[in-house]
Amino acid sequence: MFRRIEARVVNPLLGTKIEPPSYATDGSAAMDLRACIEDPVALQPGGRCLVKTGIAINMMDPGLVAIVASRSGLSLKHGVRVAQGIGVIDADYHGEIGVILANDGAETYTVQPGERIAQLMFQPVIQVMLQYVDEFSTETERGTGGFGSTGRN
């Protein structure tokens, strides 16, 4: 099932010198985002940088969120990942998508123009209303245990 998402090109490089976001295969859950930059950017070990993607999106549906996630190969081979774990793009944000990259590797990584830097996935959203109470039942098998309380194996 497809939902309609409007995408607006906000950088003239996108679609001319830089390939627009796309799914790599028919089975891909997320589309690849590319660095929409004119010149390479050096990302130092322990450093962070904001890399623009050249597109803005209009989800037209408050029941969706766009999630920016790391590319596994970039993380494994070079230690470069989406800095905050995942990026959340709310349905009402219409500006250019930027990806904050972090370099956990031991060497400088150079982001090249047009390089696939992250993945963009769309997910349904359920908003909840918190109900504040004085106490609640913890009568479950786990109870209030956390942080490894269920064991390692």
PDB file of C-alpha atoms in Angstrom:
ATOM      1  CA  MET A   1       0.000   0.000   0.000  1.00  0.00           C
ATOM      2  CA  PHE A   2       1.342   3.414  -0.940  1.00  0.00           C
ATOM      3  CA  ARG A   3       0.648   6.747   0.698  1.00  0.00           C
ATOM      4  CA  ARG A   4       1.282   9.982  -1.124  1.00  0.00           C
ATOM      5  CA  ILE A   5       4.181  12.068   0.181  1.00  0.00           C
ATOM      6  CA  GLU A   6       5.049  15.295  -1.578  1.00  0.00           C
ATOM      7  CA  ALA A   7       8.768  15.944  -2.005  1.00  0.00           C
ATOM      8  CA  ARG A   8      10.150  19.334  -2.981  1.00  0.00           C
ATOM      9  CA  VAL A   9      13.619  19.792  -4.448  1.00  0.00           C
ATOM     10  CA  VAL A  10      15.323  22.581  -2.491  1.00  0.00           C
ATOM     11  CA  ASN A  11      18.790  22.249  -4.017  1.00  0.00           C
ATOM     12  CA  PRO A  12      19.378  22.417  -7.799  1.00  0.00           C
ATOM     13  CA  LEU A  13      22.017  19.658  -7.527  1.00  0.00           C
ATOM     14  CA  LEU A  14      19.276  17.138  -6.709  1.00  0.00           C
ATOM     15  CA  GLY A  15      18.063  15.441  -9.860  1.00  0.00           C
ATOM     16  CA  THR A  16      20.902  16.857 -11.958  1.00  0.00           C
ATOM     17  CA  LYS A  17      24.236  15.926 -10.361  1.00  0.00           C
ATOM     18  CA  ILE A  18      22.849  14.116  -7.292  1.00  0.00           C
ATOM     19  CA  GLU A  19      20.428  11.207  -7.558  1.00  0.00           C
ATOM     20  CA  PRO A  20      17.112  11.776  -5.720  1.00  0.00           C
ATOM     21  CA  PRO A  21      16.186   9.523  -2.770  1.00  0.00           C
ATOM     22  CA  SER A  22      15.124   6.069  -3.891  1.00  0.00           C
ATOM     23  CA  TYR A  23      14.599   2.512  -2.726  1.00  0.00           C
ATOM     24  CA  ALA A  24      17.573   0.298  -3.631  1.00  0.00           C
ATOM     25  CA  THR A  25      15.396  -2.787  -4.184  1.00  0.00           C
ATOM     26  CA  ASP A  26      11.708  -3.695  -4.323  1.00  0.00           C
ATOM     27  CA  GLY A  27      12.051  -5.175  -0.837  1.00  0.00           C
ATOM     28  CA  SER A  28      13.728  -2.133   0.759  1.00  0.00           C
ATOM     29  CA  ALA A  29      11.943  -0.728   3.807  1.00  0.00           C
ATOM     30  CA  ALA A  30      13.741   2.617   3.574  1.00  0.00           C
ATOM     31  CA  MET A  31      14.960   4.845   0.781  1.00  0.00           C
ATOM     32  CA  ASP A  32      18.538   6.035   0.563  1.00  0.00           C
ATOM     33  CA  LEU A  33      19.286   9.683   1.305  1.00  0.00           C
ATOM     34  CA  ARG A  34      22.290  11.185  -0.464  1.00  0.00           C
ATOM     35  CA  ALA A  35      24.650  13.993   0.467  1.00  0.00           C
ATOM     36  CA  CYS A  36      23.431  16.907  -1.636  1.00  0.00           C
ATOM     37  CA  ILE A  37      26.665  18.873  -1.406  1.00  0.00           C
ATOM     38  CA  GLU A  38      28.981  20.397  -3.999  1.00  0.00           C
ATOM     39  CA  ASP A  39      32.262  19.628  -2.262  1.00  0.00           C
ATOM     40  CA  PRO A  40      33.466  16.749  -0.058  1.00  0.00           C
ATOM     41  CA  VAL A  41      33.167  17.244   3.706  1.00  0.00           C
ATOM     42  CA  ALA A  42      35.799  15.853   6.103  1.00  0.00           C
ATOM     43  CA  LEU A  43      34.275  14.337   9.237  1.00  0.00           C
ATOM     44  CA  GLN A  44      36.942  14.055  11.925  1.00  0.00           C
ATOM     45  CA  PRO A  45      37.038  11.165  14.455  1.00  0.00           C
ATOM     46  CA  GLY A  46      34.687  12.085  17.300  1.00  0.00           C
ATOM     47  CA  GLY A  47      33.200  14.859  15.163  1.00  0.00           C
ATOM     48  CA  ARG A  48      29.727  15.639  13.899  1.00  0.00           C
ATOM     49  CA  CYS A  49      28.436  17.492  10.857  1.00  0.00           C
ATOM     50  CA  LEU A  50      25.105  18.384   9.287  1.00  0.00           C
ATOM     51  CA  VAL A  51      24.756  17.127   5.723  1.00  0.00           C
ATOM     52  CA  LYS A  52      21.884  18.407   3.607  1.00  0.00           C
ATOM     53  CA  THR A  53      19.899  16.058   1.363  1.00  0.00           C
ATOM     54  CA  GLY A  54      18.360  18.506  -1.110  1.00  0.00           C
ATOM     55  CA  ILE A  55      14.734  17.617  -0.386  1.00  0.00           C
ATOM     56  CA  ALA A  56      11.911  18.737   1.833  1.00  0.00           C
ATOM     57  CA  ILE A  57       8.853  16.544   2.362  1.00  0.00           C
ATOM     58  CA  ASN A  58       5.197  17.215   3.086  1.00  0.00           C
ATOM     59  CA  MET A  59       3.658  14.106   4.603  1.00  0.00           C
ATOM     60  CA  MET A  60       0.120  15.496   4.325  1.00  0.00           C
ATOM     61  CA  ASP A  61      -0.920  13.034   7.008  1.00  0.00           C
ATOM     62  CA  PRO A  62      -0.487  13.748  10.737  1.00  0.00           C
ATOM     63  CA  GLY A  63      -0.504   9.981  11.294  1.00  0.00           C
ATOM     64  CA  LEU A  64       3.008   9.557   9.844  1.00  0.00           C
ATOM     65  CA  VAL A  65       6.571  10.172  10.935  1.00  0.00           C
ATOM     66  CA  ALA A  66       9.673  10.009   8.778  1.00  0.00           C
ATOM     67  CA  ILE A  67      12.647   8.338  10.453  1.00  0.00           C
ATOM     68  CA  VAL A  68      16.247   8.949   9.402  1.00  0.00           C
ATOM     69  CA  ALA A  69      18.408   5.920  10.214  1.00  0.00           C
ATOM     70  CA  SER A  70      22.057   4.993   9.767  1.00  0.00           C
ATOM     71  CA  ARG A  71      23.281   2.909   6.860  1.00  0.00           C
ATOM     72  CA  SER A  72      24.641  -0.335   8.281  1.00  0.00           C
ATOM     73  CA  GLY A  73      27.628  -0.566   5.931  1.00  0.00           C
ATOM     74  CA  LEU A  74      28.747   2.990   6.673  1.00  0.00           C
ATOM     75  CA  SER A  75      28.495   2.287  10.396  1.00  0.00           C
ATOM     76  CA  LEU A  76      30.293  -1.064  10.265  1.00  0.00           C
ATOM     77  CA  LYS A  77      33.070  -0.135   7.848  1.00  0.00           C
ATOM     78  CA  HIS A  78      33.771   3.444   8.932  1.00  0.00           C
ATOM     79  CA  GLY A  79      32.027   4.102  12.263  1.00  0.00           C
ATOM     80  CA  VAL A  80      29.847   6.810  10.669  1.00  0.00           C
ATOM     81  CA  ARG A  81      26.266   6.902  11.888  1.00  0.00           C
ATOM     82  CA  VAL A  82      23.264   9.175  12.405  1.00  0.00           C
ATOM     83  CA  ALA A  83      24.404  11.128  15.454  1.00  0.00           C
ATOM     84  CA  GLN A  84      21.281  10.996  17.586  1.00  0.00           C
ATOM     85  CA  GLY A  85      20.563   7.320  16.904  1.00  0.00           C
ATOM     86  CA  ILE A  86      17.630   8.134  14.668  1.00  0.00           C
ATOM     87  CA  GLY A  87      16.312  11.397  13.323  1.00  0.00           C
ATOM     88  CA  VAL A  88      12.617  12.133  13.691  1.00  0.00           C
ATOM     89  CA  ILE A  89      10.886  14.251  11.060  1.00  0.00           C
ATOM     90  CA  ASP A  90       7.465  15.267  12.287  1.00  0.00           C
ATOM     91  CA  ALA A  91       4.519  15.428   9.892  1.00  0.00           C
ATOM     92  CA  ASP A  92       4.318  19.219  10.203  1.00  0.00           C
ATOM     93  CA  TYR A  93       7.996  19.889   9.356  1.00  0.00           C
ATOM     94  CA  HIS A  94       8.403  21.093   5.775  1.00  0.00           C
ATOM     95  CA  GLY A  95      12.027  22.274   5.652  1.00  0.00           C
ATOM     96  CA  GLU A  96      15.015  20.607   4.019  1.00  0.00           C
ATOM     97  CA  ILE A  97      16.015  17.275   5.503  1.00  0.00           C
ATOM     98  CA  GLY A  98      19.469  17.388   7.014  1.00  0.00           C
ATOM     99  CA  VAL A  99      21.311  14.416   8.462  1.00  0.00           C
ATOM    100  CA  ILE A 100      23.558  14.848  11.490  1.00  0.00           C
ATOM    101  CA  LEU A 101      26.413  12.403  11.006  1.00  0.00           C
ATOM    102  CA  ALA A 102      28.831  11.352  13.754  1.00  0.00           C
ATOM    103  CA  ASN A 103      32.189   9.671  13.242  1.00  0.00           C
ATOM    104  CA  ASP A 104      32.893   7.030  15.894  1.00  0.00           C
ATOM    105  CA  GLY A 105      35.769   5.670  13.814  1.00  0.00           C
ATOM    106  CA  ALA A 106      39.480   6.198  14.387  1.00  0.00           C
ATOM    107  CA  GLU A 107      40.077   7.952  11.061  1.00  0.00           C
ATOM    108  CA  THR A 108      38.726  10.995   9.255  1.00  0.00           C
ATOM    109  CA  TYR A 109      35.859  10.063   6.948  1.00  0.00           C
ATOM    110  CA  THR A 110      35.210  12.153   3.840  1.00  0.00           C
ATOM    111  CA  VAL A 111      31.565  12.478   2.808  1.00  0.00           C
ATOM    112  CA  GLN A 112      31.451  12.690  -0.978  1.00  0.00           C
ATOM    113  CA  PRO A 113      28.820  14.581  -3.015  1.00  0.00           C
ATOM    114  CA  GLY A 114      26.000  12.178  -3.917  1.00  0.00           C
ATOM    115  CA  GLU A 115      27.109   9.539  -1.415  1.00  0.00           C
ATOM    116  CA  ARG A 116      24.389   7.532   0.307  1.00  0.00           C
ATOM    117  CA  ILE A 117      24.584   8.782   3.910  1.00  0.00           C
ATOM    118  CA  ALA A 118      21.390   7.576   5.617  1.00  0.00           C
ATOM    119  CA  GLN A 119      18.046   5.892   5.125  1.00  0.00           C
ATOM    120  CA  LEU A 120      14.566   7.425   5.246  1.00  0.00           C
ATOM    121  CA  MET A 121      11.668   5.305   6.458  1.00  0.00           C
ATOM    122  CA  PHE A 122       8.017   6.214   7.040  1.00  0.00           C
ATOM    123  CA  GLN A 123       6.068   4.834   9.982  1.00  0.00           C
ATOM    124  CA  PRO A 124       2.570   5.289  11.418  1.00  0.00           C
ATOM    125  CA  VAL A 125       2.278   7.343  14.597  1.00  0.00           C
ATOM    126  CA  ILE A 126      -0.004   6.851  17.561  1.00  0.00           C
ATOM    127  CA  GLN A 127      -0.201   9.820  19.891  1.00  0.00           C
ATOM    128  CA  VAL A 128      -1.169   9.088  23.475  1.00  0.00           C
ATOM    129  CA  MET A 129      -2.483  11.144  26.354  1.00  0.00           C
ATOM    130  CA  LEU A 130      -0.658  10.554  29.613  1.00  0.00           C
ATOM    131  CA  GLN A 131      -2.863  10.095  32.641  1.00  0.00           C
ATOM    132  CA  TYR A 132      -1.007  11.007  35.817  1.00  0.00           C
ATOM    133  CA  VAL A 133      -1.817   8.829  38.838  1.00  0.00           C
ATOM    134  CA  ASP A 134      -0.395   8.485  42.340  1.00  0.00           C
ATOM    135  CA  GLU A 135       0.537   4.843  41.787  1.00  0.00           C
ATOM    136  CA  PHE A 136      -0.103   1.925  39.465  1.00  0.00           C
ATOM    137  CA  SER A 137       0.119  -1.810  39.585  1.00  0.00           C
ATOM    138  CA  THR A 138       3.504  -3.434  39.034  1.00  0.00           C
ATOM    139  CA  GLU A 139       2.109  -6.900  39.469  1.00  0.00           C
ATOM    140  CA  THR A 140       3.732  -8.460  36.453  1.00  0.00           C
ATOM    141  CA  GLU A 141       6.406 -11.111  36.036  1.00  0.00           C
ATOM    142  CA  ARG A 142       8.991  -8.370  35.645  1.00  0.00           C
ATOM    143  CA  GLY A 143       7.542  -5.748  37.987  1.00  0.00           C
ATOM    144  CA  THR A 144       9.809  -2.704  38.224  1.00  0.00           C
ATOM    145  CA  GLY A 145      12.906  -4.684  37.234  1.00  0.00           C
ATOM    146  CA  GLY A 146      14.852  -3.318  34.320  1.00  0.00           C
ATOM    147  CA  PHE A 147      18.390  -2.842  33.058  1.00  0.00           C
ATOM    148  CA  GLY A 148      19.194  -6.532  32.669  1.00  0.00           C
ATOM    149  CA  SER A 149      16.764  -7.872  35.264  1.00  0.00           C
ATOM    150  CA  THR A 150      15.534 -10.628  32.922  1.00  0.00           C
ATOM    151  CA  GLY A 151      19.005 -12.113  32.556  1.00  0.00           C
ATOM    152  CA  ARG A 152      21.524 -12.375  29.807  1.00  0.00           C
ATOM    153  CA  ASN A 153      20.572 -15.635  28.056  1.00  0.00           C
TER     154      ASN A 153
END
